[in-house]
Amino acid sequence: MFTIFKEHKNFGKQILLLAVNDLKKTYKGAAIGPFWAVIKPAFTLFVYWFAFAVGLKGSGGVEAFGTTYDRFIFLLVGFIPWFFITDSITLGAKSIRMNQQFVTKVSFPVSTIMTFTAVARLFVHLFLAIIMYVILICTGYTPDVYNLQFFLYCPLMYMFFVALTWSTAPMAAFSKDFENMIVSIMSGIFWLSGIIYNSYDLGIAWLEKVMLFNPINFFANGYRNAFLYDRWFFDNKLEFFIFLGEFVAVFLLGIFNYNRLRKTLPDVL
């Protein structure tokens, strides 16, 4: 833990600059540049809304806690954290291999590679979250005190998935197969998380309990607690404490794996 913190010391400015540069590389050569950060999520959201609301005649909305929510709004609030999560997992796992020059050619703290990759995704997430909030206000949702929970869920989400990349990025650098496996299972993880449905009301009691162990589900529900449900994070204490346990486990496992593998990364790459 102290090694990772030491590597980040005095590198704050460099991390921000590298995060901005990472975004520039992502959209380099595109005529509309960073606008793709909005267009791609908007198109994805439209496709799912069309499939469920029009194609499958599910336009009646989604019911949760005695209230029926417009399906588009329900999907919108669930997809905003998902876009950050899926990019953090897939690009985070690739981060060391994609930036191997920092490992093999210069003396650079390796753990900051995962950090600036996540910070770049965080910039996009904050921009999309602002757009989401504007849409919610324009559709009749008024700002309230529950919205402040965004400043709990967003940092927790960022820290959780950065800690996860302390394990996945070094392992993916050792094995391209591990990186491909992560990319392959992401679509399955999407359907196993409550992004497009209410995981609190599946009609199967034991399955609803199992869903509480899905950290992605925790953040999808968390954003809806903050912007739709008007519920506090402590209203479901079991879900919150399960996540805290998973957070500690991922943090400690990340520290262990990073410390175990970091010294051999230059030779592998």
CSV table of N, CA, C and O in Angstrom, one decimal, residues 156 159-164 166-167 193 209-219 237-255:
chain,number,residue,atom,x,y,z
A,156,LEU,N,-16.4,6.4,-4.8
A,156,LEU,CA,-16.3,5.0,-4.4
A,156,LEU,C,-16.1,4.1,-5.7
A,156,LEU,O,-15.3,3.2,-5.7
A,159,MET,N,-12.5,4.6,-7.0
A,159,MET,CA,-11.5,3.9,-6.2
A,159,MET,C,-11.6,2.4,-6.3
A,159,MET,O,-10.6,1.7,-6.4
A,160,PHE,N,-12.9,1.9,-6.4
A,160,PHE,CA,-13.0,0.4,-6.5
A,160,PHE,C,-12.4,-0.1,-7.8
A,160,PHE,O,-11.7,-1.1,-7.7
A,161,PHE,N,-12.7,0.5,-8.9
A,161,PHE,CA,-12.2,0.0,-10.2
A,161,PHE,C,-10.7,0.3,-10.4
A,161,PHE,O,-10.1,-0.4,-11.2
A,162,VAL,N,-10.2,1.3,-9.8
A,162,VAL,CA,-8.7,1.5,-9.9
A,162,VAL,C,-8.1,0.4,-9.1
A,162,VAL,O,-7.1,-0.2,-9.6
A,163,ALA,N,-8.6,0.1,-7.9
A,163,ALA,CA,-8.0,-1.0,-7.1
A,163,ALA,C,-8.1,-2.3,-7.9
A,163,ALA,O,-7.2,-3.1,-7.8
A,164,LEU,N,-9.2,-2.5,-8.6
A,164,LEU,CA,-9.3,-3.7,-9.4
A,164,LEU,C,-8.3,-3.8,-10.5
A,164,LEU,O,-7.7,-4.9,-10.7
A,166,TRP,N,-5.3,-2.8,-10.3
A,166,TRP,CA,-4.0,-3.2,-9.7
A,166,TRP,C,-3.8,-4.7,-9.9
A,166,TRP,O,-2.6,-5.1,-9.9
A,167,SER,N,-4.8,-5.5,-9.9
A,167,SER,CA,-4.7,-6.9,-10.2
A,167,SER,C,-4.8,-7.2,-11.7
A,167,SER,O,-3.9,-8.0,-12.2
A,193,SER,N,-26.1,-7.7,-14.3
A,193,SER,CA,-26.2,-6.6,-13.4
A,193,SER,C,-27.5,-5.8,-13.7
A,193,SER,O,-28.1,-5.9,-14.8
A,209,LYS,N,-31.2,-11.6,-3.2
A,209,LYS,CA,-30.1,-11.5,-2.2
A,209,LYS,C,-28.7,-11.7,-2.9
A,209,LYS,O,-27.8,-11.1,-2.6
A,210,VAL,N,-28.7,-12.7,-3.9
A,210,VAL,CA,-27.4,-12.9,-4.6
A,210,VAL,C,-27.0,-11.6,-5.4
A,210,VAL,O,-25.8,-11.3,-5.4
A,211,MET,N,-27.9,-10.9,-5.9
A,211,MET,CA,-27.6,-9.7,-6.7
A,211,MET,C,-27.0,-8.6,-5.9
A,211,MET,O,-26.3,-7.8,-6.4
A,212,LEU,N,-27.2,-8.7,-4.6
A,212,LEU,CA,-26.5,-7.7,-3.7
A,212,LEU,C,-25.0,-7.9,-3.6
A,212,LEU,O,-24.3,-7.0,-3.2
A,213,PHE,N,-24.5,-9.0,-4.1
A,213,PHE,CA,-23.1,-9.3,-4.1
A,213,PHE,C,-22.4,-8.8,-5.4
A,213,PHE,O,-21.2,-8.9,-5.5
A,214,ASN,N,-23.2,-8.2,-6.3
A,214,ASN,CA,-22.6,-7.7,-7.5
A,214,ASN,C,-22.3,-6.2,-7.4
A,214,ASN,O,-23.2,-5.4,-7.2
A,215,PRO,N,-21.0,-5.9,-7.4
A,215,PRO,CA,-20.6,-4.5,-7.1
A,215,PRO,C,-21.1,-3.5,-8.2
A,215,PRO,O,-21.4,-2.3,-7.9
A,216,ILE,N,-21.2,-4.0,-9.4
A,216,ILE,CA,-21.8,-3.2,-10.5
A,216,ILE,C,-23.2,-2.8,-10.2
A,216,ILE,O,-23.7,-1.7,-10.5
A,217,ASN,N,-23.9,-3.8,-9.8
A,217,ASN,CA,-25.3,-3.7,-9.4
A,217,ASN,C,-25.4,-2.6,-8.3
A,217,ASN,O,-26.4,-1.8,-8.2
A,218,PHE,N,-24.5,-2.6,-7.3
A,218,PHE,CA,-24.5,-1.6,-6.3
A,218,PHE,C,-24.4,-0.2,-6.8
A,218,PHE,O,-25.2,0.7,-6.3
A,219,PHE,N,-23.6,0.0,-7.8
A,219,PHE,CA,-23.5,1.4,-8.3
A,219,PHE,C,-24.7,1.8,-9.2
A,219,PHE,O,-25.1,2.9,-9.2
A,237,LYS,N,-28.9,-1.4,4.4
A,237,LYS,CA,-27.6,-1.6,5.1
A,237,LYS,C,-26.9,-2.8,4.6
A,237,LYS,O,-25.6,-2.8,4.5
A,238,LEU,N,-27.6,-3.9,4.4
A,238,LEU,CA,-26.9,-5.2,3.9
A,238,LEU,C,-26.2,-5.0,2.7
A,238,LEU,O,-25.0,-5.4,2.5
A,239,GLU,N,-26.8,-4.3,1.7
A,239,GLU,CA,-26.1,-4.1,0.4
A,239,GLU,C,-24.9,-3.2,0.6
A,239,GLU,O,-23.9,-3.5,0.0
A,240,PHE,N,-25.0,-2.2,1.4
A,240,PHE,CA,-23.8,-1.3,1.6
A,240,PHE,C,-22.7,-2.0,2.3
A,240,PHE,O,-21.5,-1.9,1.9
A,241,PHE,N,-23.0,-2.8,3.3
A,241,PHE,CA,-21.9,-3.5,4.0
A,241,PHE,C,-21.3,-4.6,3.2
A,241,PHE,O,-20.1,-4.9,3.3
A,242,ILE,N,-22.1,-5.3,2.4
A,242,ILE,CA,-21.5,-6.3,1.5
A,242,ILE,C,-20.5,-5.6,0.5
A,242,ILE,O,-19.4,-6.1,0.3
A,243,PHE,N,-20.9,-4.4,0.0
A,243,PHE,CA,-20.0,-3.7,-0.9
A,243,PHE,C,-18.7,-3.3,-0.2
A,243,PHE,O,-17.6,-3.5,-0.8
A,244,LEU,N,-18.8,-2.8,1.0
A,244,LEU,CA,-17.6,-2.4,1.8
A,244,LEU,C,-16.7,-3.6,2.0
A,244,LEU,O,-15.5,-3.5,1.8
A,245,GLY,N,-17.2,-4.8,2.2
A,245,GLY,CA,-16.4,-6.0,2.4
A,245,GLY,C,-15.7,-6.3,1.0
A,245,GLY,O,-14.5,-6.7,1.0
A,246,GLU,N,-16.5,-6.2,-0.1
A,246,GLU,CA,-15.9,-6.5,-1.4
A,246,GLU,C,-14.8,-5.4,-1.7
A,246,GLU,O,-13.8,-5.8,-2.3
A,247,PHE,N,-15.0,-4.2,-1.3
A,247,PHE,CA,-14.1,-3.1,-1.6
A,247,PHE,C,-12.7,-3.4,-0.9
A,247,PHE,O,-11.7,-3.3,-1.5
A,248,VAL,N,-12.8,-3.8,0.4
A,248,VAL,CA,-11.6,-4.1,1.2
A,248,VAL,C,-10.9,-5.3,0.5
A,248,VAL,O,-9.7,-5.3,0.4
A,249,ALA,N,-11.7,-6.3,0.1
A,249,ALA,CA,-11.1,-7.5,-0.5
A,249,ALA,C,-10.4,-7.2,-1.8
A,249,ALA,O,-9.2,-7.6,-2.1
A,250,VAL,N,-11.0,-6.4,-2.7
A,250,VAL,CA,-10.4,-6.0,-4.0
A,250,VAL,C,-9.2,-5.1,-3.7
A,250,VAL,O,-8.1,-5.3,-4.4
A,251,PHE,N,-9.2,-4.3,-2.7
A,251,PHE,CA,-8.1,-3.4,-2.4
A,251,PHE,C,-6.9,-4.2,-2.0
A,251,PHE,O,-5.8,-4.0,-2.5
A,252,LEU,N,-7.1,-5.1,-1.1
A,252,LEU,CA,-6.0,-5.9,-0.5
A,252,LEU,C,-5.4,-6.9,-1.6
A,252,LEU,O,-4.2,-7.1,-1.7
A,253,LEU,N,-6.3,-7.5,-2.4
A,253,LEU,CA,-5.9,-8.3,-3.5
A,253,LEU,C,-5.1,-7.6,-4.5
A,253,LEU,O,-4.1,-8.1,-5.1
A,254,GLY,N,-5.6,-6.3,-4.8
A,254,GLY,CA,-4.8,-5.5,-5.8
A,254,GLY,C,-3.4,-5.2,-5.3
A,254,GLY,O,-2.5,-5.2,-6.1
A,255,ILE,N,-3.3,-4.8,-4.0
A,255,ILE,CA,-2.0,-4.5,-3.5
A,255,ILE,C,-1.1,-5.8,-3.5
A,255,ILE,O,0.1,-5.7,-3.9
